XYZ file of C-alpha atoms in Angstrom:
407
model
C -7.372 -12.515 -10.208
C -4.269 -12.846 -7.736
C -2.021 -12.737 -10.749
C -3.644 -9.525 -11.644
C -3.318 -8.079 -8.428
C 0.745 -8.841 -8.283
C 1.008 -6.984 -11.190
C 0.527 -4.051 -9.016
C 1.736 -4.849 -6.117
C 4.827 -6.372 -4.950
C 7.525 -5.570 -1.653
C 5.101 -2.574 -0.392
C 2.684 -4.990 0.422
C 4.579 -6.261 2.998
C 5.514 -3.075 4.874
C 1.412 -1.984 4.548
C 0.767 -5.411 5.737
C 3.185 -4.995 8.431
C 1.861 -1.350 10.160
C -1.298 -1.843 9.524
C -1.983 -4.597 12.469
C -3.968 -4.619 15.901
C -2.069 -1.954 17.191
C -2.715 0.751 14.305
C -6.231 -0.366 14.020
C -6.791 -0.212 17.621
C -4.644 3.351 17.878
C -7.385 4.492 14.876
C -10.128 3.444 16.457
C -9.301 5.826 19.391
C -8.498 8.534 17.649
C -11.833 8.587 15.999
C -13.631 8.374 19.099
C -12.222 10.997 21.236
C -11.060 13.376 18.163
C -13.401 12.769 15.484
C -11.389 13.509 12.220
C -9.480 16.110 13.418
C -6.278 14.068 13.558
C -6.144 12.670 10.109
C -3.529 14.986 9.264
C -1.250 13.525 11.693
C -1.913 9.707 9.499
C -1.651 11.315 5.931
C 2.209 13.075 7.480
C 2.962 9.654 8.671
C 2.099 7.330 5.516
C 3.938 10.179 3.240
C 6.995 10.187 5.843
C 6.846 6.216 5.523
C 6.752 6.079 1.830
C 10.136 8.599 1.844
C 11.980 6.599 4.204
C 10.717 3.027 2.698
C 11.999 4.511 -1.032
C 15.315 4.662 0.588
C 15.303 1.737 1.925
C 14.313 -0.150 -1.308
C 16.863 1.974 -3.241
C 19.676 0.462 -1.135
C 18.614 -2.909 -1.706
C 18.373 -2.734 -5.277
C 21.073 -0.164 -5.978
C 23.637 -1.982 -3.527
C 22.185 -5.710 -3.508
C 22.503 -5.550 0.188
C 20.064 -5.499 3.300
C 19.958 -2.038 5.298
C 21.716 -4.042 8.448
C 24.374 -5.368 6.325
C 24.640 -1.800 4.600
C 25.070 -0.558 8.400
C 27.935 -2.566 9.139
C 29.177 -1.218 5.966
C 28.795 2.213 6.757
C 29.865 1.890 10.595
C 33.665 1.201 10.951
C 34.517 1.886 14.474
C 34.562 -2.296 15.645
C 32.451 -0.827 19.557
C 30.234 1.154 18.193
C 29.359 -0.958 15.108
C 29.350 -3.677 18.211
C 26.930 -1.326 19.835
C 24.889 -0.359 17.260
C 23.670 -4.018 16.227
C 22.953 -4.914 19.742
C 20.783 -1.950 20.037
C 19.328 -3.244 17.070
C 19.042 -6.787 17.699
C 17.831 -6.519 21.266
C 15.000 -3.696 20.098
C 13.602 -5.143 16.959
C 14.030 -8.935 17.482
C 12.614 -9.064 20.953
C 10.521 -6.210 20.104
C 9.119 -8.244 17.527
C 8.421 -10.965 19.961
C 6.402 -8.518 22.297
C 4.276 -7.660 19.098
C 3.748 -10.870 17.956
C 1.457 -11.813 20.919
C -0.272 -8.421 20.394
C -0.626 -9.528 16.358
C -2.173 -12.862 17.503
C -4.152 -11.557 20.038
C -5.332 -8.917 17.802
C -6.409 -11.720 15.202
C -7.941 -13.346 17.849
C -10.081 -10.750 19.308
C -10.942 -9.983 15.617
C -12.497 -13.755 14.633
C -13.974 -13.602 18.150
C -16.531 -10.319 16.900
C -17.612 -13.081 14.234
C -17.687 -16.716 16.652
C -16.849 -15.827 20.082
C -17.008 -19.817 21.342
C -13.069 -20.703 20.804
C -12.492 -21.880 24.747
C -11.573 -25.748 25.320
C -11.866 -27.563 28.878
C -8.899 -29.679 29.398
C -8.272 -30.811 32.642
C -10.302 -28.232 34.846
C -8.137 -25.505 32.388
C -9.745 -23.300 29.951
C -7.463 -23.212 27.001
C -8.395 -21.044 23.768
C -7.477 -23.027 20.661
C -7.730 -20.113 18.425
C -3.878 -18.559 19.368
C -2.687 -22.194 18.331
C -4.638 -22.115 15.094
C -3.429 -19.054 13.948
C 0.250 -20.037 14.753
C -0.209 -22.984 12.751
C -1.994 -21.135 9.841
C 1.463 -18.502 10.052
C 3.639 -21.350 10.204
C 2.796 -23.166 7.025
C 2.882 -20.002 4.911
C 6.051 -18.776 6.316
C 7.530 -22.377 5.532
C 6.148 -22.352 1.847
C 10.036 -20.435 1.759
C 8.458 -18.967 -1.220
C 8.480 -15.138 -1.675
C 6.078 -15.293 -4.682
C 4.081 -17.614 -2.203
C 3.789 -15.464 0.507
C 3.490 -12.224 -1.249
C 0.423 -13.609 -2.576
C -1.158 -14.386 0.614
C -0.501 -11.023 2.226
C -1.941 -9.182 -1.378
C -5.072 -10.993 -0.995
C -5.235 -10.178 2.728
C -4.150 -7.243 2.446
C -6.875 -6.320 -0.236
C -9.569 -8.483 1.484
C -8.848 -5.893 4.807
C -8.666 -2.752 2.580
C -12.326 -3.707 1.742
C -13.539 -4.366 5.422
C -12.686 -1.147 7.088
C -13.442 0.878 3.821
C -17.066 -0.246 3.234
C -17.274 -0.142 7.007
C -16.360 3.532 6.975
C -18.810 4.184 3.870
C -21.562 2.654 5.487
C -21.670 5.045 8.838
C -21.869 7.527 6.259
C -19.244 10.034 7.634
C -19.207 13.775 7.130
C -16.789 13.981 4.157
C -16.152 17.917 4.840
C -15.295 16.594 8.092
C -12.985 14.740 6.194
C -11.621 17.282 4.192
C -11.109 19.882 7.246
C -9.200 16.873 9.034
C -6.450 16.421 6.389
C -5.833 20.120 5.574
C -6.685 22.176 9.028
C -4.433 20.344 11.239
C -6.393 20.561 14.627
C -4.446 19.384 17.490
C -7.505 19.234 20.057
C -6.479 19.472 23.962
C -5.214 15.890 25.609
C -4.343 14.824 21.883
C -0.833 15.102 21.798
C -0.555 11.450 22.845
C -2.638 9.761 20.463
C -0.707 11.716 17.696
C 2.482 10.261 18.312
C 1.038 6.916 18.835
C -0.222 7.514 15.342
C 3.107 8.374 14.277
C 4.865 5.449 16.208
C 2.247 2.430 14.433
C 2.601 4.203 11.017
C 6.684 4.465 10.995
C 7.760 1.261 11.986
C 11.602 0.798 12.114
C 11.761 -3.188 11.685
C 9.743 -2.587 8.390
C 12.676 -0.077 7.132
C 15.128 -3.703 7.847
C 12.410 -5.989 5.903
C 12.245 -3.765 2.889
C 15.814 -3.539 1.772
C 15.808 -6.812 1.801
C 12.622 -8.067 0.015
C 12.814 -6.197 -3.105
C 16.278 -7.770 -3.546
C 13.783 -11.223 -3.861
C 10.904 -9.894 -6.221
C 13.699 -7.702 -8.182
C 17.216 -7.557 -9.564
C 18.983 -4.418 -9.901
C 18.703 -0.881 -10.278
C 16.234 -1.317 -13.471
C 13.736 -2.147 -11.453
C 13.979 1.923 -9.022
C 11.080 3.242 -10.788
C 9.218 0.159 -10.087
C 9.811 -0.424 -6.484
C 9.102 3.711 -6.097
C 5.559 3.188 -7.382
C 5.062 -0.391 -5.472
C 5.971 1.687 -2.063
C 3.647 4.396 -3.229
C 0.332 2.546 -4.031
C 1.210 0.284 -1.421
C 1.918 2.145 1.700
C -0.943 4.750 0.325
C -3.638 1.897 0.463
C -2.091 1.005 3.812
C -3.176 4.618 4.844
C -6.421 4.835 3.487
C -7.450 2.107 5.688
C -6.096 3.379 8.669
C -8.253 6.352 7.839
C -11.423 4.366 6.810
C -10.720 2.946 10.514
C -11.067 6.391 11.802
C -13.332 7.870 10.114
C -15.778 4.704 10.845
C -14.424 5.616 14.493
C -15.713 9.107 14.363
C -19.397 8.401 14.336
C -19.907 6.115 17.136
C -20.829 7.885 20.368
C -18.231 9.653 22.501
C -17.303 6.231 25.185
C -14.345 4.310 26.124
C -13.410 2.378 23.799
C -10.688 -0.266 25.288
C -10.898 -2.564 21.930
C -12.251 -3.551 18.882
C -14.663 -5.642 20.367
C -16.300 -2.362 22.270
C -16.204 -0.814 18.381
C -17.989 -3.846 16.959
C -20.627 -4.074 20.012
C -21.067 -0.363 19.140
C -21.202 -0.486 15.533
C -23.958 -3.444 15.487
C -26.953 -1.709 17.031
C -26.575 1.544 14.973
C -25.699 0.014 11.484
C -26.757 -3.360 11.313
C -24.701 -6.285 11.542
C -22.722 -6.631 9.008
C -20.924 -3.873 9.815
C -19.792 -5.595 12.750
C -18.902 -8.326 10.993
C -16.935 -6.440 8.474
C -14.890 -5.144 10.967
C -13.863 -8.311 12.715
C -12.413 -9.560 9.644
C -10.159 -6.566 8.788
C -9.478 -6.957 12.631
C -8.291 -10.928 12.429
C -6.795 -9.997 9.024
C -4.870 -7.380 10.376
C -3.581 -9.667 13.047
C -2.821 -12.001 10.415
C -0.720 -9.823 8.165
C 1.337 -8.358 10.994
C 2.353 -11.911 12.541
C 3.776 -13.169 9.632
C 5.935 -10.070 8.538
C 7.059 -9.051 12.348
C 8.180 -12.539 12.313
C 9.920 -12.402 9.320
C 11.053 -8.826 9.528
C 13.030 -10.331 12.503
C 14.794 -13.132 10.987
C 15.998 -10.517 8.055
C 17.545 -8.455 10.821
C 19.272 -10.929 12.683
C 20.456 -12.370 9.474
C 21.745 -8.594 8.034
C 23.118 -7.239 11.563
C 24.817 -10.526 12.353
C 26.534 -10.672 9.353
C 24.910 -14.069 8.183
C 25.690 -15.127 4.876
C 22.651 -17.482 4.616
C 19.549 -17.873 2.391
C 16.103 -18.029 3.893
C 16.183 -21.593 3.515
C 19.388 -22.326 6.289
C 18.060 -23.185 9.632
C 19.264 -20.182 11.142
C 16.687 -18.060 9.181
C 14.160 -20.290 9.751
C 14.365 -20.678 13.581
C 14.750 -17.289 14.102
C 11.567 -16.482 12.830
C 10.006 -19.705 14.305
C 11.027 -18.815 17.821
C 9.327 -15.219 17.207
C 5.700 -17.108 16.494
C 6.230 -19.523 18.980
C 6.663 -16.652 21.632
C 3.603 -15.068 20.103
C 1.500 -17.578 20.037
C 2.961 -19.070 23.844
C 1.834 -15.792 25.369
C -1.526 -15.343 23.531
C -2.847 -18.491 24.433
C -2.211 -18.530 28.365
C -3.533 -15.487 28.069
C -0.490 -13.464 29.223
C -1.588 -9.922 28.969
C 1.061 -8.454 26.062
C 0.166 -5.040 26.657
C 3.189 -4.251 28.469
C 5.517 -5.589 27.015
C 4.037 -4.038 23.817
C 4.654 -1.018 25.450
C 8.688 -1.302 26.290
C 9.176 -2.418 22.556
C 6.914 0.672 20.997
C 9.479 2.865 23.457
C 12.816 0.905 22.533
C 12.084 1.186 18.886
C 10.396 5.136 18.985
C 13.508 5.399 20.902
C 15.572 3.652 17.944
C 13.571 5.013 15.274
C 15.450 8.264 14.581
C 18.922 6.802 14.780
C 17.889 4.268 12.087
C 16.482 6.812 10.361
C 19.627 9.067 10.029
C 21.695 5.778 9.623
C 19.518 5.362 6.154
C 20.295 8.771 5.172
C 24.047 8.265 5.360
C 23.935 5.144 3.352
C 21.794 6.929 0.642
C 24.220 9.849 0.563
C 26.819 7.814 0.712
C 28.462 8.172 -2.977
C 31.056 4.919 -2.787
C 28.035 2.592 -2.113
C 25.183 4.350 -4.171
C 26.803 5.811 -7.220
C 25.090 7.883 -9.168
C 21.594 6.678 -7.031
C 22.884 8.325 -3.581
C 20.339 11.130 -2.185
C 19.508 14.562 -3.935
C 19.955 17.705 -1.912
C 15.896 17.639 -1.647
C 15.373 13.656 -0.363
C 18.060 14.939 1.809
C 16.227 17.846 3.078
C 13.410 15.784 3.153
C 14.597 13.226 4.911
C 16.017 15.480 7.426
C 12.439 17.122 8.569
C 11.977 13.308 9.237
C 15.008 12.575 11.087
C 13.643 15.963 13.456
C 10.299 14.888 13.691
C 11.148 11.321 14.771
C 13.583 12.515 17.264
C 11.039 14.755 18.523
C 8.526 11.225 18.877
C 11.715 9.304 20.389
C 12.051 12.178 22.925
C 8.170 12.454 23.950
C 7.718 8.792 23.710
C 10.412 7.883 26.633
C 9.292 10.358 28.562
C 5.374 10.314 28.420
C 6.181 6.424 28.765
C 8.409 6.891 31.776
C 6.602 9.867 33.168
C 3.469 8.311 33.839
């Protein structure tokens, strides 16, 4: 069965495993509830967006047999600003990665709590929950396997496992599919819902997961043979990746119009009005989710470091490994005292909206650029393309900082 399924699925899975976490789940959910359908446009323009900018990303891997960072370093000569540039980098998606991780975590946690809530330990007169720990440990073994056929495994069967949760969740609240329809092609932009759209934007195109796809294909393929493959990989992929994000909103939309602050409130909601396994459903795509994300934010990390440092390592050296080490032990440190992440969630969604487009355009110079792509370097069209994307992420960068520092 698993061999089947990595037949037709490979890289991709990690960047769907990667956005589609507590965060986007949680983003979903709210978008459901206060919207309805009416912003599924905004999803379907984000998962296409990703799947453009994720192609490029794989292309350079393959087509240059280097990681995007390294490719930067390339491309940027000038010694301050290519000094610059990776510390922006560094400091934004390596300790931004840290700031998600306890999110991830937490997320899992809150998501195997829907199914057994009784995960609290007395230990001295302190309440400690185990479950954080558990998790870490669970992340740390697979990471350590140092097997990319390993792990790609694990995250297809997750990954697939999820897809199944939040999709037969949707199906059973039996959602309007006209609805449906009118929210992918009518694009509504209800009052007050200008925020929740680019939060949907900024959990769909994820800029550490541009860094972690140049340089996993390079480990499930060899060469430029393998373009057409890696194109339809990112395509069936990323597209599951955003029909669960819808499923999650479209299960959203029929709950009644309250607050919802987390998943929990969604599967206290969902319970009463279709049954519980519905509830039950959606805890596991929740902890799942949780799961996915913590082990590719942590490894997404140790790629960058390695590519924007200029490492010349293998994932085996204990550089690689203890970068991505200290990023789970920082997760799971802050999820189990506790520690509210939500904040610091917060400065590393603005520091990487806020890095988003200049990675962006940074891609689109190395895919143009003929000396180090040949005769794969950018058509006039991915160019245009990727242009409207460049704009449009700008435009989120801009909106983010200031909605973020404006409130």
């Amino acid at each position: 069965m698993i061999k089947k399924l990595t037949s037709y699925f490979g890289p991709g899975t990690f960047v769907a495993a990667a956005f589609i976490g507590p965060g986007t789940i949680t983003i979903c959910s709210i978008a459901g509830v206060k919207f309805g359908t009416d912003l599924i446009w905004a999803l379907v323009l984000s998962i296409l967006a990703t799947i453009v900018l994720q192609n490029m990303s794989a292309r350079i891997g393959l087509v240059t047999q280097k990681d995007l960072g390294t490719a930067m370093r390339h491309v940027v000569r000038h010694p301050v600003l290519k000094s610059i540039l990776m510390f922006l980098v560094v400091v934004a998606i390596v300790f931004g990665n840290a700031a998600y991780e306890a999110g991830n975590i937490s997320g899992a946690v809150m998501g195997f709590s829907v199914i057994y809530a009784d995960t609290l330990v007395s230990i001295g007169g302190f309440q400690l929950d185990y479950l954080p720990l558990l998790i870490g440990v669970i992340c740390f073994f697979i990471l350590n396997m140092n097997s990319y056929k390993k792990i790609e495994n694990v995250l297809i069967v997750l990954v697939v496992l999820m897809s199944l949760s939040f999709l037969t969740t949707a199906i059973i609240t039996q959602p309007s599919y006209l609805a449906l329809l009118q929210g992918v092609f009518l694009f509504n932009m209800p009052s007050e819902s200008l925020t929740t759209v680019l939060a949907i934007v900024g959990t769909t195109i994820v800029p550490y997961n541009l860094f972690l796809h140049s340089s996993i294909v390079q480990e499930k393929w060899n060469g430029v043979k393998a373009l057409s493959a890696a194109k339809w990989d990112s395509a069936i992929a990323i597209g599951l990746g955003g029909i669960v994000s819808i499923a999650v909103v479209v299960a959203a939309s029929r709950l009644p119009k309250a607050e919802l602050l987390s998943i929990l409130d969604m599967a206290e909601t969902l319970e009463p009005l279709y049954g519980v396994y519905a509830k039950y459903l959606l805890g596991f795509g929740f902890f799942a989710a949780g799961i996915t994300s913590t082990l590719t934010a942590a490894l997404a990390a140790a790629y960058v470091l390695k590519g924007c440092l200029g490492w010349k390592i293998a994932k085996s050296h204990p550089k690689f490994k203890w970068t991505w080490r200290g990023i789970l032990f920082l997760g799971v440190f802050f999820s189990s005292l506790g520690i509210n992440p939500i904040e610091l969630i917060q400065i590393a969604q603005v520091s990487n909206a806020i890095l988003l487009p200049f990675i962006a355009i940074l891609l689109l110079a190395i895919v143009s650029n003929q000396k180090l792509m040949g005769e794969f370097k950018n058509t006039w069209l991915q160019n245009a393309v990727g242009i409207l994307i460049v704009l449009f992420c700008l435009f989120l960068s801009f909106k983010s900082f200031f909605m973020m520092y404006s409130s």
